[in-house]
PDB file of C-alpha atoms in Angstrom:
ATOM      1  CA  UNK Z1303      -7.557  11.837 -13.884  1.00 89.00           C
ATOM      2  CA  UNK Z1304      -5.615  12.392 -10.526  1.00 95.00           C
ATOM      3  CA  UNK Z1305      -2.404  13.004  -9.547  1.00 97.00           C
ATOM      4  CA  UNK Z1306      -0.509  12.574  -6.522  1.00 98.00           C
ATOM      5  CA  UNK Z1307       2.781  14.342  -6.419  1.00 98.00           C
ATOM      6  CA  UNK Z1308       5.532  14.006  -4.227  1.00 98.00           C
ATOM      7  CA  UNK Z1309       8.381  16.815  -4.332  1.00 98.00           C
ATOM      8  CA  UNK Z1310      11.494  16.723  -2.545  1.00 97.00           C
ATOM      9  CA  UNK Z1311      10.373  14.614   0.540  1.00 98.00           C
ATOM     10  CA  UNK Z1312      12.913  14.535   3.849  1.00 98.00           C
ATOM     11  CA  UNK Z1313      11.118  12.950   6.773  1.00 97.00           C
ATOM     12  CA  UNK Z1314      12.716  12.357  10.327  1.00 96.00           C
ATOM     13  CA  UNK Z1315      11.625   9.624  12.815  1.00 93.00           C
ATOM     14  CA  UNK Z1316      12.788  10.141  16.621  1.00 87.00           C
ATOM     15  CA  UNK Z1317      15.270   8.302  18.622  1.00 87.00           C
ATOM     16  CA  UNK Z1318      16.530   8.166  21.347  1.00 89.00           C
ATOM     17  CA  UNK Z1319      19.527   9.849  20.201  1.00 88.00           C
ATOM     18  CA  UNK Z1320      17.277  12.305  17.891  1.00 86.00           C
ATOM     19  CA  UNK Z1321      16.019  12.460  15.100  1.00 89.00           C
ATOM     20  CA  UNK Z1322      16.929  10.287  12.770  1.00 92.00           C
ATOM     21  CA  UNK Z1323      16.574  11.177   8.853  1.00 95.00           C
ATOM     22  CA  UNK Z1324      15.297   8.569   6.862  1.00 96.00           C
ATOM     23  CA  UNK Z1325      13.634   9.915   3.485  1.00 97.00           C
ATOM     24  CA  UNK Z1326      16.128  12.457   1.980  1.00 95.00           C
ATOM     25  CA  UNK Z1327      14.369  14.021  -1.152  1.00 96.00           C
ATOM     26  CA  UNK Z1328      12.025  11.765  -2.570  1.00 97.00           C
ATOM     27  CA  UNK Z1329      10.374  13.083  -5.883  1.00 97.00           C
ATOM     28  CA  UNK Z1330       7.490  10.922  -7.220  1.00 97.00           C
ATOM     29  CA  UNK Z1331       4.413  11.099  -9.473  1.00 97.00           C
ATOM     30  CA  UNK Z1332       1.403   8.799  -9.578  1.00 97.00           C
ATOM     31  CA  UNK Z1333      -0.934   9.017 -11.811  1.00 98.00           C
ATOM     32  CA  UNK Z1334      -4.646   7.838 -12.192  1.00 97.00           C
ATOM     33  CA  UNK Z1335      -4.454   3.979 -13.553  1.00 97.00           C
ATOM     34  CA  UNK Z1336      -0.794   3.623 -12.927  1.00 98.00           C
ATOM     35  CA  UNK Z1337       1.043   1.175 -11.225  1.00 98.00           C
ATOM     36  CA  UNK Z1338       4.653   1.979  -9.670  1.00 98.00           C
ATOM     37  CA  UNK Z1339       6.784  -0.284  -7.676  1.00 97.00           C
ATOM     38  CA  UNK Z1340       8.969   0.649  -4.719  1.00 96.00           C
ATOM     39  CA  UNK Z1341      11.905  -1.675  -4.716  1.00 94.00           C
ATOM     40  CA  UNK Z1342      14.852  -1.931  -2.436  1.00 90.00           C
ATOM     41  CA  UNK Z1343      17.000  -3.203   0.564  1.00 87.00           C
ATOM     42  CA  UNK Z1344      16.000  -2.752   4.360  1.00 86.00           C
ATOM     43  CA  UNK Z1345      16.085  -0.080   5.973  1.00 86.00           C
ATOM     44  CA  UNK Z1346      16.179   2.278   2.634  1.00 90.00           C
ATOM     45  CA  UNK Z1347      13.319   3.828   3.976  1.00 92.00           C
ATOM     46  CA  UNK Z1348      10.438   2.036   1.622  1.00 93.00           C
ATOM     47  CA  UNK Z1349       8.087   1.879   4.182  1.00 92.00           C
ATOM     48  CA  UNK Z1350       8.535   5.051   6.068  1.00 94.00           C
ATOM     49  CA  UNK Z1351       7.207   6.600   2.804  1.00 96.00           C
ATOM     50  CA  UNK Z1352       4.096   4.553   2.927  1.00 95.00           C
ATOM     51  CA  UNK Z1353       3.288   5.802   6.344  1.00 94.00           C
ATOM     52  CA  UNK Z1354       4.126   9.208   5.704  1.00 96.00           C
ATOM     53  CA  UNK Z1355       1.442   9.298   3.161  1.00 96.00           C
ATOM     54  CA  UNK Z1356      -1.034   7.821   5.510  1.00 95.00           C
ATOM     55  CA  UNK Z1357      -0.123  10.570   7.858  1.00 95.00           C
ATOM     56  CA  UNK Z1358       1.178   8.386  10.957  1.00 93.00           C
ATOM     57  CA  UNK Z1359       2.500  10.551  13.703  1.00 92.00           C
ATOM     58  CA  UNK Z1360       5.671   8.360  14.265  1.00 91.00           C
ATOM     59  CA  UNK Z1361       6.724  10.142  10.997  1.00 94.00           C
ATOM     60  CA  UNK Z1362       7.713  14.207  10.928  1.00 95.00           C
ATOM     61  CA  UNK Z1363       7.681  15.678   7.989  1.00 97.00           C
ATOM     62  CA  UNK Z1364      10.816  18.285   7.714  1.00 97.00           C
ATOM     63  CA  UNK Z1365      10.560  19.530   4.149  1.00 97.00           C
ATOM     64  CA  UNK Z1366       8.988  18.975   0.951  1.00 97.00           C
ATOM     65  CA  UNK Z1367       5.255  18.407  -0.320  1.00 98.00           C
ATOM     66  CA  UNK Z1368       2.410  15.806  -1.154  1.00 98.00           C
ATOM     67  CA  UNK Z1369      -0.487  17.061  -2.799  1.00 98.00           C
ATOM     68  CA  UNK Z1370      -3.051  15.282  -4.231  1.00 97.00           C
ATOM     69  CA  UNK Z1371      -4.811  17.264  -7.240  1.00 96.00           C
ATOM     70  CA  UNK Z1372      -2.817  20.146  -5.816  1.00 95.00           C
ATOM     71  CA  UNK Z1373      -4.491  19.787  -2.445  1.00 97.00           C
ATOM     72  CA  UNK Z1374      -1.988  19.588   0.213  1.00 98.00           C
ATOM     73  CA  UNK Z1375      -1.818  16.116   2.057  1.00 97.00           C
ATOM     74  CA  UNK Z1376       0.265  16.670   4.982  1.00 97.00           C
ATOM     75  CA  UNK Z1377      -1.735  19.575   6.241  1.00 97.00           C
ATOM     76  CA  UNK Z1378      -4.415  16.305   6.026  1.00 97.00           C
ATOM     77  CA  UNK Z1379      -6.000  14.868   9.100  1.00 96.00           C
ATOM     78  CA  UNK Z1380      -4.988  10.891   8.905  1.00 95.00           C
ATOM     79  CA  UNK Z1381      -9.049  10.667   8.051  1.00 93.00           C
ATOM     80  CA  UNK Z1382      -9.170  13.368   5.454  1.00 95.00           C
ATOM     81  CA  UNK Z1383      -6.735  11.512   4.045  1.00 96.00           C
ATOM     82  CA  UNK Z1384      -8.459   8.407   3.700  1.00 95.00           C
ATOM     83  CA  UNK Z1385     -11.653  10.808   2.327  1.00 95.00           C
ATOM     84  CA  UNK Z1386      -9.929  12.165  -0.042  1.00 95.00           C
ATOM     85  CA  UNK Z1387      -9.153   8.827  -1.584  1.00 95.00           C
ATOM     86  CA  UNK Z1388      -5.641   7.514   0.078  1.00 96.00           C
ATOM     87  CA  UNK Z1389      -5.383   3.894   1.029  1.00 96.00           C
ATOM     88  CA  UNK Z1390      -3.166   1.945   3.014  1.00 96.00           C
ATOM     89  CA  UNK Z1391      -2.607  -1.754   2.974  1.00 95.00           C
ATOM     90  CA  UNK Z1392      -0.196  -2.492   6.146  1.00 90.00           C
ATOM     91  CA  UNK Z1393       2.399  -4.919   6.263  1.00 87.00           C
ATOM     92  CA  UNK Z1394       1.410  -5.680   9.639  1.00 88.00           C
ATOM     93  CA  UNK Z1395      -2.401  -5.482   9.885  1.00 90.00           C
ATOM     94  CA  UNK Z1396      -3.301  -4.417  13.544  1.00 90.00           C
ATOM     95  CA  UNK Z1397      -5.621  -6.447  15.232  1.00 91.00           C
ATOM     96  CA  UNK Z1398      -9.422  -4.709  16.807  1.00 94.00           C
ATOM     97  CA  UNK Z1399     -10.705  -6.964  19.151  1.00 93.00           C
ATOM     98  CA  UNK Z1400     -15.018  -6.326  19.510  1.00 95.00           C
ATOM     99  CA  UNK Z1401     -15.245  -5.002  16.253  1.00 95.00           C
ATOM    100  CA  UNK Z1402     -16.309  -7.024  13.683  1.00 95.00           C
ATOM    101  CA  UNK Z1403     -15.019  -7.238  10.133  1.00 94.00           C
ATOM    102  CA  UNK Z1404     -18.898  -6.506   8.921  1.00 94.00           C
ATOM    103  CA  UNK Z1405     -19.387  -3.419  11.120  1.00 94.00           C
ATOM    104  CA  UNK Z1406     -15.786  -2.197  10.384  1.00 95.00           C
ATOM    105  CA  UNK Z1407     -16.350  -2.524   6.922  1.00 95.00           C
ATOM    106  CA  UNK Z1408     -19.296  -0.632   6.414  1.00 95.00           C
ATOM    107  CA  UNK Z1409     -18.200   2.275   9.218  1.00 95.00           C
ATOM    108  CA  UNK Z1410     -15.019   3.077   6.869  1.00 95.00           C
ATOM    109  CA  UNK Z1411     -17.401   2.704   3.577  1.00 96.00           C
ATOM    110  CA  UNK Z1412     -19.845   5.381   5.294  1.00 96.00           C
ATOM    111  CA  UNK Z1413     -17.256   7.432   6.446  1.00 94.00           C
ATOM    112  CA  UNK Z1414     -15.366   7.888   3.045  1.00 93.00           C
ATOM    113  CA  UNK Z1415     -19.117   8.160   1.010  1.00 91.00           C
ATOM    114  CA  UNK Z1416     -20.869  10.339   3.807  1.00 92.00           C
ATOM    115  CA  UNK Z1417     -23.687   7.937   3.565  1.00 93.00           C
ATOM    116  CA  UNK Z1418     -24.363   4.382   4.487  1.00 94.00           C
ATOM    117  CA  UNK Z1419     -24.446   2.097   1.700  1.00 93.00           C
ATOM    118  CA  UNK Z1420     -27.632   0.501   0.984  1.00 92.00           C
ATOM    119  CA  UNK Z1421     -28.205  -2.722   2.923  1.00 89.00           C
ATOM    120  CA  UNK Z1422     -28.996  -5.479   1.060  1.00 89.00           C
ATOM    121  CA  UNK Z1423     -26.590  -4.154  -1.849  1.00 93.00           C
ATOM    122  CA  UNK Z1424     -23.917  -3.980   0.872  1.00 94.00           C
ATOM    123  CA  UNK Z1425     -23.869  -7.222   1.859  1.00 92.00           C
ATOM    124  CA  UNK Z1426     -24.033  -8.948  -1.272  1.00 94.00           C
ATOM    125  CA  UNK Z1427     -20.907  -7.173  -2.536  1.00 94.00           C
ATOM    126  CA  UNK Z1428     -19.005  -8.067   0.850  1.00 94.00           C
ATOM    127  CA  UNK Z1429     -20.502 -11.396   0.099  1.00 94.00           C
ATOM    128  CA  UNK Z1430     -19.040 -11.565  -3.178  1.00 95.00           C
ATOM    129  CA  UNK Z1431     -15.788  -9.645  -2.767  1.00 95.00           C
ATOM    130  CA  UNK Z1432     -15.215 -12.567   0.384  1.00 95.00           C
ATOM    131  CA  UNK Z1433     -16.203 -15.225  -2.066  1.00 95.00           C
ATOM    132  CA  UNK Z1434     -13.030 -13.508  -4.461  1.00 95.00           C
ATOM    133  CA  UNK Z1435     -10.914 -13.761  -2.114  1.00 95.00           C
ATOM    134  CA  UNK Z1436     -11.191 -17.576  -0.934  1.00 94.00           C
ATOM    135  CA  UNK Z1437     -12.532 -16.001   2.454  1.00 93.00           C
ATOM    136  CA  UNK Z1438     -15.226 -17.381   4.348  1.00 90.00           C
ATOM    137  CA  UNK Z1439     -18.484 -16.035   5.095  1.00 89.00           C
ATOM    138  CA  UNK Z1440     -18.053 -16.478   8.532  1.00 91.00           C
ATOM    139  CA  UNK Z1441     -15.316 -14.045   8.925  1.00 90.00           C
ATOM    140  CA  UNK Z1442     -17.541 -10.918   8.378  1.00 91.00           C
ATOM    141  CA  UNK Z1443     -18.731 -11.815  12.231  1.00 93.00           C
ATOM    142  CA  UNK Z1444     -14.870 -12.339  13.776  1.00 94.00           C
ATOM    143  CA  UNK Z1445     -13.415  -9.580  15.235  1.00 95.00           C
ATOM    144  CA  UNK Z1446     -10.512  -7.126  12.823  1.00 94.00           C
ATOM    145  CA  UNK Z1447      -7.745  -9.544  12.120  1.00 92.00           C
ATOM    146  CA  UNK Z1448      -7.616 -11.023  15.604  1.00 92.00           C
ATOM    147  CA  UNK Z1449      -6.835 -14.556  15.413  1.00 90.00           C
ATOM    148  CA  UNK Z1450      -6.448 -14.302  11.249  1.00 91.00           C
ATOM    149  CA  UNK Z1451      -3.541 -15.908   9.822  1.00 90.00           C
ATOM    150  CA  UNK Z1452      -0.847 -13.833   8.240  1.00 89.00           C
ATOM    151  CA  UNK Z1453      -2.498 -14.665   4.760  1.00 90.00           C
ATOM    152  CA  UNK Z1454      -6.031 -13.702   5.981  1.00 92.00           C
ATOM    153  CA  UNK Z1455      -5.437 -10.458   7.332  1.00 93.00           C
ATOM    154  CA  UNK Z1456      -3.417  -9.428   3.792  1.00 94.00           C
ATOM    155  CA  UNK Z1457      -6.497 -11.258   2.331  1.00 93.00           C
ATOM    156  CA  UNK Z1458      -8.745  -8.793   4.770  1.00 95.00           C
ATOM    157  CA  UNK Z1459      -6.822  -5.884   3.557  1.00 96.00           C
ATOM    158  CA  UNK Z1460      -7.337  -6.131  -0.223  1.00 96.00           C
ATOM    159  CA  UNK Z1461     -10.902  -6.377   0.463  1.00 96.00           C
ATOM    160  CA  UNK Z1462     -11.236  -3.583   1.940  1.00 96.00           C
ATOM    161  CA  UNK Z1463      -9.387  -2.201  -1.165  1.00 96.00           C
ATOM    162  CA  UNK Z1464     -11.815  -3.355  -3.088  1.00 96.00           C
ATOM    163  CA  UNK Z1465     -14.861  -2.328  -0.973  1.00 96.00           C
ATOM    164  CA  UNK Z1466     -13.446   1.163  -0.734  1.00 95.00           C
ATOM    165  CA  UNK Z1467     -12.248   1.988  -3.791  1.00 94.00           C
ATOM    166  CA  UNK Z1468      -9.869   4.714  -3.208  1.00 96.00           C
ATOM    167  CA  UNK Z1469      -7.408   6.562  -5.521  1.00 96.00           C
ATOM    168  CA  UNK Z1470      -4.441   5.787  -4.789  1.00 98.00           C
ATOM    169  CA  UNK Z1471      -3.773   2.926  -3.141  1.00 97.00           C
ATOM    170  CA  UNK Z1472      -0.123   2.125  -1.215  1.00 97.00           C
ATOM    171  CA  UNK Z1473       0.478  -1.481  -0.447  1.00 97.00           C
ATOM    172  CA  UNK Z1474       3.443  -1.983   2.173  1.00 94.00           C
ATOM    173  CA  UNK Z1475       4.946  -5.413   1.515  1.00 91.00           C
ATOM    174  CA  UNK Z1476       1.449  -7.254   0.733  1.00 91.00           C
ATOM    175  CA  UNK Z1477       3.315 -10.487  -0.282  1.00 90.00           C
ATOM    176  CA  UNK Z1478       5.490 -10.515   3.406  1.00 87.00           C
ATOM    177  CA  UNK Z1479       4.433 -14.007   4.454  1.00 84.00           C
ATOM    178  CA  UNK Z1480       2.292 -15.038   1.952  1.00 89.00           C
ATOM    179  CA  UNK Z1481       3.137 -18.411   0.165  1.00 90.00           C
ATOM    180  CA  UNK Z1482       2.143 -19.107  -2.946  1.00 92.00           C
ATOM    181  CA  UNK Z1483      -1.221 -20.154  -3.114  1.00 92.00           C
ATOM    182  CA  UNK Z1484      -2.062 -16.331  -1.076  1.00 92.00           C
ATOM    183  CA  UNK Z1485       0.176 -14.581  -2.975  1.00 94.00           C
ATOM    184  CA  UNK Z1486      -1.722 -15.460  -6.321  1.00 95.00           C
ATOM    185  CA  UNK Z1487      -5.174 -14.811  -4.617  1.00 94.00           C
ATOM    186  CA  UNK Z1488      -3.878 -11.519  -3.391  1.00 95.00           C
ATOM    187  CA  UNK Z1489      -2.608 -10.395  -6.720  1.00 96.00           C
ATOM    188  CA  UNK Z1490      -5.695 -11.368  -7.945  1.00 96.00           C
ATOM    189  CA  UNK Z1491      -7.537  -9.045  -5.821  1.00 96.00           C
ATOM    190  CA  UNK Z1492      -5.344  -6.239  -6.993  1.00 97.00           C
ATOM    191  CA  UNK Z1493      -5.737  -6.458 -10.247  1.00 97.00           C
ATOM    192  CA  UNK Z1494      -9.225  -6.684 -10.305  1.00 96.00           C
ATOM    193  CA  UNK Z1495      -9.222  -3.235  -8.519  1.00 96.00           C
ATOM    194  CA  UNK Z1496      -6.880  -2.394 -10.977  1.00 96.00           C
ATOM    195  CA  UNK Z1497      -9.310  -3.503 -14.157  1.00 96.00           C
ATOM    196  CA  UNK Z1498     -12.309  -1.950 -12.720  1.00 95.00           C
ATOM    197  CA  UNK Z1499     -11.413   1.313 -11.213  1.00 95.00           C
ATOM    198  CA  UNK Z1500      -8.974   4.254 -12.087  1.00 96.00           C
ATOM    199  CA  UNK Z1501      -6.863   3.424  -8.925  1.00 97.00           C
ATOM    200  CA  UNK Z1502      -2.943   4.403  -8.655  1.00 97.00           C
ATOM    201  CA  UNK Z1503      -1.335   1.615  -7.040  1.00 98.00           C
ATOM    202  CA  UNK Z1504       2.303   2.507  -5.156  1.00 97.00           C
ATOM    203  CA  UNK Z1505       3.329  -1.283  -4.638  1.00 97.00           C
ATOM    204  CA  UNK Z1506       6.227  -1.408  -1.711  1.00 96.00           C
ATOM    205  CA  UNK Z1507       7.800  -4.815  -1.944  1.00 92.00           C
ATOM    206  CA  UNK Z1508      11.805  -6.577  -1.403  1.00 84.00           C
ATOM    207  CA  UNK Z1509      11.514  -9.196  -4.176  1.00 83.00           C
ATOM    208  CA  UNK Z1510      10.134  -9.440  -8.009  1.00 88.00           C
ATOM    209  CA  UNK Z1511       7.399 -12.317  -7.054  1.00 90.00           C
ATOM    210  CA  UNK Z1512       4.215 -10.176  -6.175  1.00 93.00           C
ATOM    211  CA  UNK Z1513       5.775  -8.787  -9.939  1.00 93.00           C
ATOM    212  CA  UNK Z1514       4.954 -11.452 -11.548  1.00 92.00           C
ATOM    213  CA  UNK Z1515       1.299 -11.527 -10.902  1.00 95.00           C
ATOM    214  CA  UNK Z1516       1.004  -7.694 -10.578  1.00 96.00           C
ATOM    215  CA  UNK Z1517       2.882  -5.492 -13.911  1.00 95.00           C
ATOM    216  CA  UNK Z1518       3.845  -2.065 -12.877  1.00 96.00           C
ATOM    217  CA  UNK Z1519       4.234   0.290 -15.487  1.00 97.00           C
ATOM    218  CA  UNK Z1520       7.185   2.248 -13.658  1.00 97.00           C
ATOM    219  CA  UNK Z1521       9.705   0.220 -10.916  1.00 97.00           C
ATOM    220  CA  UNK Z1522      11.387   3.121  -8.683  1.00 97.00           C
ATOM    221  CA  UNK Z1523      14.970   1.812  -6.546  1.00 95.00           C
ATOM    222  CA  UNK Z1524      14.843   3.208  -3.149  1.00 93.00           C
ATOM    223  CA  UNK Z1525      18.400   3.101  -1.920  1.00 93.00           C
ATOM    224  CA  UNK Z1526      19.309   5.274   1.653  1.00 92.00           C
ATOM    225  CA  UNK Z1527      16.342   7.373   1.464  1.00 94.00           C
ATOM    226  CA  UNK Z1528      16.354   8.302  -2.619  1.00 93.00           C
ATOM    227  CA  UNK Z1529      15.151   7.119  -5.592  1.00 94.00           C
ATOM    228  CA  UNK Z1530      18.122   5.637  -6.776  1.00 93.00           C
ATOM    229  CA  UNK Z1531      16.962   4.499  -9.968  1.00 94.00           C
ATOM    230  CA  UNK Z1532      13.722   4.530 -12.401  1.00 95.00           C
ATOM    231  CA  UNK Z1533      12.638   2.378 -14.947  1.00 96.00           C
ATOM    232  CA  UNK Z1534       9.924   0.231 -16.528  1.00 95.00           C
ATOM    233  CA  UNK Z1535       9.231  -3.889 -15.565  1.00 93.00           C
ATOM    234  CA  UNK Z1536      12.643  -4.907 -16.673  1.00 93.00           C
ATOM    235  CA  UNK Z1537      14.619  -2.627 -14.581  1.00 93.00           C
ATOM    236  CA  UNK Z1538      12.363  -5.228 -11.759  1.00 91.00           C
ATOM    237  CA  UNK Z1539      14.146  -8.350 -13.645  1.00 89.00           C
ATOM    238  CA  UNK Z1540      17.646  -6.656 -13.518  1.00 89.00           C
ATOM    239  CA  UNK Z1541      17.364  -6.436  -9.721  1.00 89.00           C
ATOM    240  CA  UNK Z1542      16.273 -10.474  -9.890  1.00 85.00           C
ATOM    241  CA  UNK Z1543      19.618 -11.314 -11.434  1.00 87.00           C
ATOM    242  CA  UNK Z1544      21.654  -8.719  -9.821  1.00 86.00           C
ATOM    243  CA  UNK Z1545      20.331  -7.673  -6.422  1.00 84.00           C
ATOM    244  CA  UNK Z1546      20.819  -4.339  -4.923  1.00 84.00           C
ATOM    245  CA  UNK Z1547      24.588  -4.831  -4.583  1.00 83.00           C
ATOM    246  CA  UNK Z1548      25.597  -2.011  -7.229  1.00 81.00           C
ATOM    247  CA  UNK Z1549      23.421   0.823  -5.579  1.00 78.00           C
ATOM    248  CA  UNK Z1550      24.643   0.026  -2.029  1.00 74.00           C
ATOM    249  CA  UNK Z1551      28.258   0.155  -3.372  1.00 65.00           C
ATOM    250  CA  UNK Z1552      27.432   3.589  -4.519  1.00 54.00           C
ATOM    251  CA  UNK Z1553      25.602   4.664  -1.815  1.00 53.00           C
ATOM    252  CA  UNK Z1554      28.408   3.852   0.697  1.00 48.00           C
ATOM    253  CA  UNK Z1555      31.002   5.480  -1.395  1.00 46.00           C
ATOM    254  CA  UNK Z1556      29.090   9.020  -1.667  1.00 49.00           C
ATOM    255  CA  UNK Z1557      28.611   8.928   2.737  1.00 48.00           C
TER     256      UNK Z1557
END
């Protein structure tokens, strides 16, 4: 089993007027097979944590630790990260125009295994995992994401979830812009990672309805930087009901 811990977080992002704290102690354990979801409002800071993890530079760490199976992560390189088993599904998929989805795909598989997957075996799982995903065949030859449809690149980034098979896996917003039909197909791909690996899934998201296709086991409130509040699926269906009202209320009162 592995473990990525999170202890007392605070990271900065600059502005012109300075820095400008955003995470203010987060504390958070993920464990092997688990599934938590990050809930909350804008701005609370959901997604800085995401790309913290990943290691992007926007983001300065000013105290606190990540370690994954007590190795530290943010003395990581953004690709030892990924080596050592971190994955990050965006929320806004960059496009790479000249490289193809096929050769992109099996440079990140070869980097993360030190070896080049077999061939023929490659292609027929990229075949298949496509085929999953209601993607078409032809979109192995099109270049990263550019032209793809908000659905299709979310679609593009589960597969590589699925190609890869890392440990933990963070997914920013997956189901921002996704109508229903993609949203199900998505999930789908998720929890087939889910079924058939050991993969710790940190799900970001504003609303319950990627929840209703994907179960977490723990649902974390992220309110002005903090964990507000922790609890299991139906602290999810309290926050359908009653929103986020109660923790901004408190939030503003202890500024």
């Amino acid at each position: 089993m592995s473990t990525l811990e999170i202890r007392d977080l605070h990271v900065s992002v600059e502005t012109k007027e300075g820095p400008k704290p955003i995470l203010r102690g987060v504390d958070l354990i993920i464990n092997s097979g688990e599934t938590h979801a990050i809930m909350g409002p804008n701005g609370s800071g959901k997604s800085t944590l995401a790309y913290s993890l990943a290691g992007h530079p926007k983001y300065t760490i000013t105290s606190g630790t990540v370690t994954l199976d007590g190795e530290d992560v943010l003395a990581m390189s953004v690709d030892e990260r990924a080596r050592a088993g971190m994955f990050l599904a965006m929320q806004y998929p960059v496009e790479v125009p000249g490289v193809s989805v096929s050769n992109f795909l099996r440079t990140a598989k070869t980097a993360i295994d030190g070896e080049a997957p077999a061939l023929r075996t490659w292609v027929k799982d990229v075949n298949s995992a496509m085929e999953r995903l209601r993607m078409d065949a032809t979109f192995a030859e099109r270049s990263v994401n550019e032209g793809f449809s908000g659905g299709e690149k979310k679609r593009h980034e589960i597969l590589q979830m699925e190609l890869l098979k890392p440990r933990f896996a963070i997914l920013d917003e997956t189901d921002s812009g996704l109508d229903v039909d993609a949203l199900r197909i998505v999930s789908e791909g998720v929890n087939r990672v889910r079924e058939t690996t050991d993969v710790g899934v940190l799900l970001i998201t504003h609303y319950t309805r990627i929840l209703r296709y994907i179960t977490p086991d723990f649902v974390h409130v992220f309110v002005d930087g903090r964990v507000a509040e922790e609890g299991g699926p139906e602290l999810a269906e309290r926050l359908e009901n009653e929103g986020y009202d109660r923790f901004l209320t408190g939030a503003a009162a202890g500024a």
